[in-house]
Amino acid sequence: MRVLVVRPQASAEKTAAKLKALHHTPAILSLVVPVHDTDAATEGLARRHSAIAITSAEVANVLRSIGGELDRHLLTTVFAVGRATARAATEAGFRTVLVAEGSDGNSLADLIVRHRQDFGVPPEPLLYLAGTPRSQQFEARLDAAGAAYETVECYRMEPTRPKRSILKPLIVDEKPDAVLFYSRESARHFFELPLVTEYLDSFENALFLCISRNVAVMVPERFAKSVVVSATPTEEGLLDLL
């Protein structure tokens, strides 16, 4: 199958390698670029906090770029959404990483609330290292539970629009059999591309594979029958759909 991977370049290249190993033909389309704010992350870590919460593996990339300043924080407990994010935190050097297996911020907030019920409420607030744009689910659920936390935005995803000369071969000249979506923002930007709008009919026979229902809602209703959601919010679950 010809599979179009819609995600940031570095992550997409890893996915492409996995697709080749599965004997598929990958094509990469990056519509957002991560921009790190290491100063914000460093300043956030310097404040008193009981634990760290992350909802994206991109945060681990920010933290790795801090260098030796991160060492003093590696014994801090990290709460992470999903195995991929937890693995990224572990690779960054954190010793204790607790993972919420759900696909969104609600599951992470629920994990934190249960942890506090079991082990008590710490005196210091939780440090939420976040990106922008982001869903407000996690923070809303913590607010509802009365949990003290501080949000520090340490990266942002900036949209980028490929030139028509680059985009046309990917989606028109060689139509994809499947499109992989890993985030709401990437899916939204994809369907906002003028060339996609112009050639929307060419996707009638394509499958839109989404890592979660939260992502799937960004696919236009006309393709509802072509949307398939991963049984688990992981890349392994997503690739199993192929």
Tab-separated table of N, CA and C in Angstrom, residues 41-103:
chain	number	residue	atom	x	y	z
A	41	ALA	N	11.049	25.885	29.888
A	41	ALA	CA	11.132	24.592	30.559
A	41	ALA	C	12.082	24.655	31.750
A	42	THR	N	13.230	25.288	31.565
A	42	THR	CA	14.218	25.402	32.644
A	42	THR	C	13.660	26.206	33.812
A	43	GLU	N	12.990	27.308	33.496
A	43	GLU	CA	12.403	28.140	34.551
A	43	GLU	C	11.295	27.392	35.288
A	44	GLY	N	10.500	26.616	34.554
A	44	GLY	CA	9.439	25.842	35.175
A	44	GLY	C	9.988	24.792	36.118
A	45	LEU	N	11.034	24.104	35.689
A	45	LEU	CA	11.645	23.065	36.520
A	45	LEU	C	12.280	23.657	37.784
A	46	ALA	N	12.707	24.911	37.718
A	46	ALA	CA	13.363	25.546	38.856
A	46	ALA	C	12.379	25.877	39.983
A	47	ARG	N	11.087	25.911	39.661
A	47	ARG	CA	10.080	26.197	40.689
A	47	ARG	C	9.762	24.913	41.457
A	48	ARG	N	9.290	25.077	42.662
A	48	ARG	CA	8.961	23.916	43.485
A	48	ARG	C	7.779	23.174	42.878
A	49	HIS	N	7.916	21.860	42.742
A	49	HIS	CA	6.837	21.047	42.196
A	49	HIS	C	6.949	19.627	42.745
A	50	SER	N	5.820	18.939	42.774
A	50	SER	CA	5.784	17.591	43.349
A	50	SER	C	6.052	16.519	42.308
A	51	ALA	N	5.644	16.765	41.076
A	51	ALA	CA	5.796	15.798	39.990
A	51	ALA	C	5.632	16.546	38.677
A	52	ILE	N	5.905	15.847	37.591
A	52	ILE	CA	5.798	16.447	36.255
A	52	ILE	C	4.750	15.678	35.462
A	53	ALA	N	3.944	16.396	34.706
A	53	ALA	CA	2.971	15.766	33.808
A	53	ALA	C	3.279	16.177	32.378
A	54	ILE	N	3.243	15.199	31.468
A	54	ILE	CA	3.461	15.497	30.046
A	54	ILE	C	2.435	14.742	29.211
A	55	THR	N	1.947	15.398	28.192
A	55	THR	CA	0.948	14.783	27.313
A	55	THR	C	1.482	14.588	25.896
A	56	SER	N	2.772	14.806	25.706
A	56	SER	CA	3.369	14.644	24.380
A	56	SER	C	4.833	14.267	24.507
A	57	ALA	N	5.285	13.383	23.622
A	57	ALA	CA	6.700	13.013	23.599
A	57	ALA	C	7.577	14.201	23.213
A	58	GLU	N	6.998	15.218	22.606
A	58	GLU	CA	7.781	16.388	22.201
A	58	GLU	C	8.388	17.083	23.410
A	59	VAL	N	7.709	16.992	24.561
A	59	VAL	CA	8.250	17.599	25.783
A	59	VAL	C	9.593	16.961	26.136
A	60	ALA	N	9.693	15.649	25.962
A	60	ALA	CA	10.954	14.957	26.256
A	60	ALA	C	12.066	15.479	25.357
A	61	ASN	N	11.738	15.813	24.117
A	61	ASN	CA	12.745	16.384	23.214
A	61	ASN	C	13.220	17.740	23.721
A	62	VAL	N	12.279	18.532	24.259
A	62	VAL	CA	12.645	19.825	24.833
A	62	VAL	C	13.575	19.617	26.028
A	63	LEU	N	13.202	18.689	26.900
A	63	LEU	CA	13.978	18.462	28.116
A	63	LEU	C	15.374	17.944	27.804
A	64	ARG	N	15.493	17.094	26.807
A	64	ARG	CA	16.823	16.581	26.441
A	64	ARG	C	17.745	17.697	25.996
A	65	SER	N	17.172	18.725	25.384
A	65	SER	CA	17.991	19.832	24.885
A	65	SER	C	18.489	20.736	26.010
A	66	ILE	N	17.960	20.567	27.231
A	66	ILE	CA	18.412	21.363	28.369
A	66	ILE	C	19.816	20.947	28.797
A	67	GLY	N	20.122	19.664	28.599
A	67	GLY	CA	21.454	19.172	28.942
A	67	GLY	C	21.599	18.872	30.417
A	68	GLY	N	22.754	19.209	30.984
A	68	GLY	CA	23.076	18.866	32.363
A	68	GLY	C	22.142	19.457	33.391
A	69	GLU	N	21.435	20.546	33.042
A	69	GLU	CA	20.497	21.167	33.977
A	69	GLU	C	19.350	20.234	34.342
A	70	LEU	N	19.126	19.210	33.482
A	70	LEU	CA	18.022	18.290	33.734
A	70	LEU	C	18.368	17.249	34.801
A	71	ASP	N	19.645	17.002	35.018
A	71	ASP	CA	20.073	15.888	35.874
A	71	ASP	C	19.444	15.921	37.263
A	72	ARG	N	19.336	17.097	37.839
A	72	ARG	CA	18.834	17.196	39.224
A	72	ARG	C	17.349	16.865	39.329
A	73	HIS	N	16.663	16.761	38.174
A	73	HIS	CA	15.222	16.513	38.189
A	73	HIS	C	14.856	15.078	37.797
A	74	LEU	N	15.848	14.266	37.511
A	74	LEU	CA	15.559	12.943	36.951
A	74	LEU	C	14.936	11.974	37.947
A	75	LEU	N	14.976	12.300	39.232
A	75	LEU	CA	14.310	11.461	40.232
A	75	LEU	C	12.866	11.893	40.475
A	76	THR	N	12.444	12.959	39.822
A	76	THR	CA	11.062	13.432	39.947
A	76	THR	C	10.129	12.491	39.197
A	77	THR	N	9.009	12.166	39.797
A	77	THR	CA	8.016	11.308	39.145
A	77	THR	C	7.399	12.030	37.959
A	78	VAL	N	7.274	11.305	36.848
A	78	VAL	CA	6.649	11.844	35.643
A	78	VAL	C	5.373	11.062	35.351
A	79	PHE	N	4.282	11.778	35.135
A	79	PHE	CA	3.024	11.184	34.691
A	79	PHE	C	2.910	11.462	33.188
A	80	ALA	N	2.714	10.413	32.406
A	80	ALA	CA	2.721	10.568	30.951
A	80	ALA	C	1.517	9.889	30.308
A	81	VAL	N	1.034	10.465	29.213
A	81	VAL	CA	-0.043	9.852	28.433
A	81	VAL	C	0.566	8.875	27.433
A	82	GLY	N	0.130	7.630	27.473
A	82	GLY	CA	0.515	6.657	26.456
A	82	GLY	C	1.938	6.155	26.575
A	83	ARG	N	2.156	4.991	25.993
A	83	ARG	CA	3.457	4.348	26.093
A	83	ARG	C	4.551	5.100	25.340
A	84	ALA	N	4.207	5.705	24.208
A	84	ALA	CA	5.229	6.419	23.425
A	84	ALA	C	5.761	7.622	24.205
A	85	THR	N	4.865	8.358	24.841
A	85	THR	CA	5.285	9.513	25.643
A	85	THR	C	6.083	9.059	26.857
A	86	ALA	N	5.619	7.969	27.499
A	86	ALA	CA	6.340	7.434	28.653
A	86	ALA	C	7.731	6.954	28.252
A	87	ARG	N	7.827	6.307	27.105
A	87	ARG	CA	9.129	5.826	26.633
A	87	ARG	C	10.069	6.999	26.369
A	88	ALA	N	9.547	8.070	25.794
A	88	ALA	CA	10.371	9.254	25.531
A	88	ALA	C	10.884	9.857	26.833
A	89	ALA	N	10.050	9.868	27.875
A	89	ALA	CA	10.477	10.399	29.171
A	89	ALA	C	11.567	9.520	29.776
A	90	THR	N	11.413	8.213	29.648
A	90	THR	CA	12.425	7.286	30.157
A	90	THR	C	13.742	7.468	29.414
A	91	GLU	N	13.669	7.640	28.099
A	91	GLU	CA	14.874	7.839	27.303
A	91	GLU	C	15.548	9.160	27.642
A	92	ALA	N	14.768	10.132	28.143
A	92	ALA	CA	15.347	11.418	28.566
A	92	ALA	C	16.069	11.290	29.902
A	93	GLY	N	15.857	10.149	30.592
A	93	GLY	CA	16.589	9.893	31.825
A	93	GLY	C	15.770	9.806	33.089
A	94	PHE	N	14.465	10.036	33.025
A	94	PHE	CA	13.632	9.992	34.218
A	94	PHE	C	13.513	8.551	34.716
A	95	ARG	N	13.645	8.387	36.040
A	95	ARG	CA	13.687	7.043	36.630
A	95	ARG	C	12.303	6.474	36.898
A	96	THR	N	11.356	7.335	37.279
A	96	THR	CA	10.009	6.874	37.617
A	96	THR	C	9.001	7.534	36.687
A	97	VAL	N	8.468	6.745	35.771
A	97	VAL	CA	7.503	7.258	34.800
A	97	VAL	C	6.228	6.419	34.913
A	98	LEU	N	5.131	7.059	35.280
A	98	LEU	CA	3.835	6.388	35.405
A	98	LEU	C	3.006	6.722	34.171
A	99	VAL	N	2.446	5.702	33.543
A	99	VAL	CA	1.806	5.900	32.246
A	99	VAL	C	0.301	5.709	32.321
A	100	ALA	N	-0.425	6.639	31.720
A	100	ALA	CA	-1.864	6.517	31.533
A	100	ALA	C	-2.084	5.945	30.142
A	101	GLU	N	-2.740	4.804	30.063
A	101	GLU	CA	-2.869	4.113	28.786
A	101	GLU	C	-3.911	4.739	27.868
A	102	GLY	N	-4.727	5.632	28.389
A	102	GLY	CA	-5.729	6.273	27.545
A	102	GLY	C	-5.102	7.195	26.521
A	103	SER	N	-5.940	7.705	25.630
A	103	SER	CA	-5.427	8.485	24.505
A	103	SER	C	-5.517	9.991	24.702
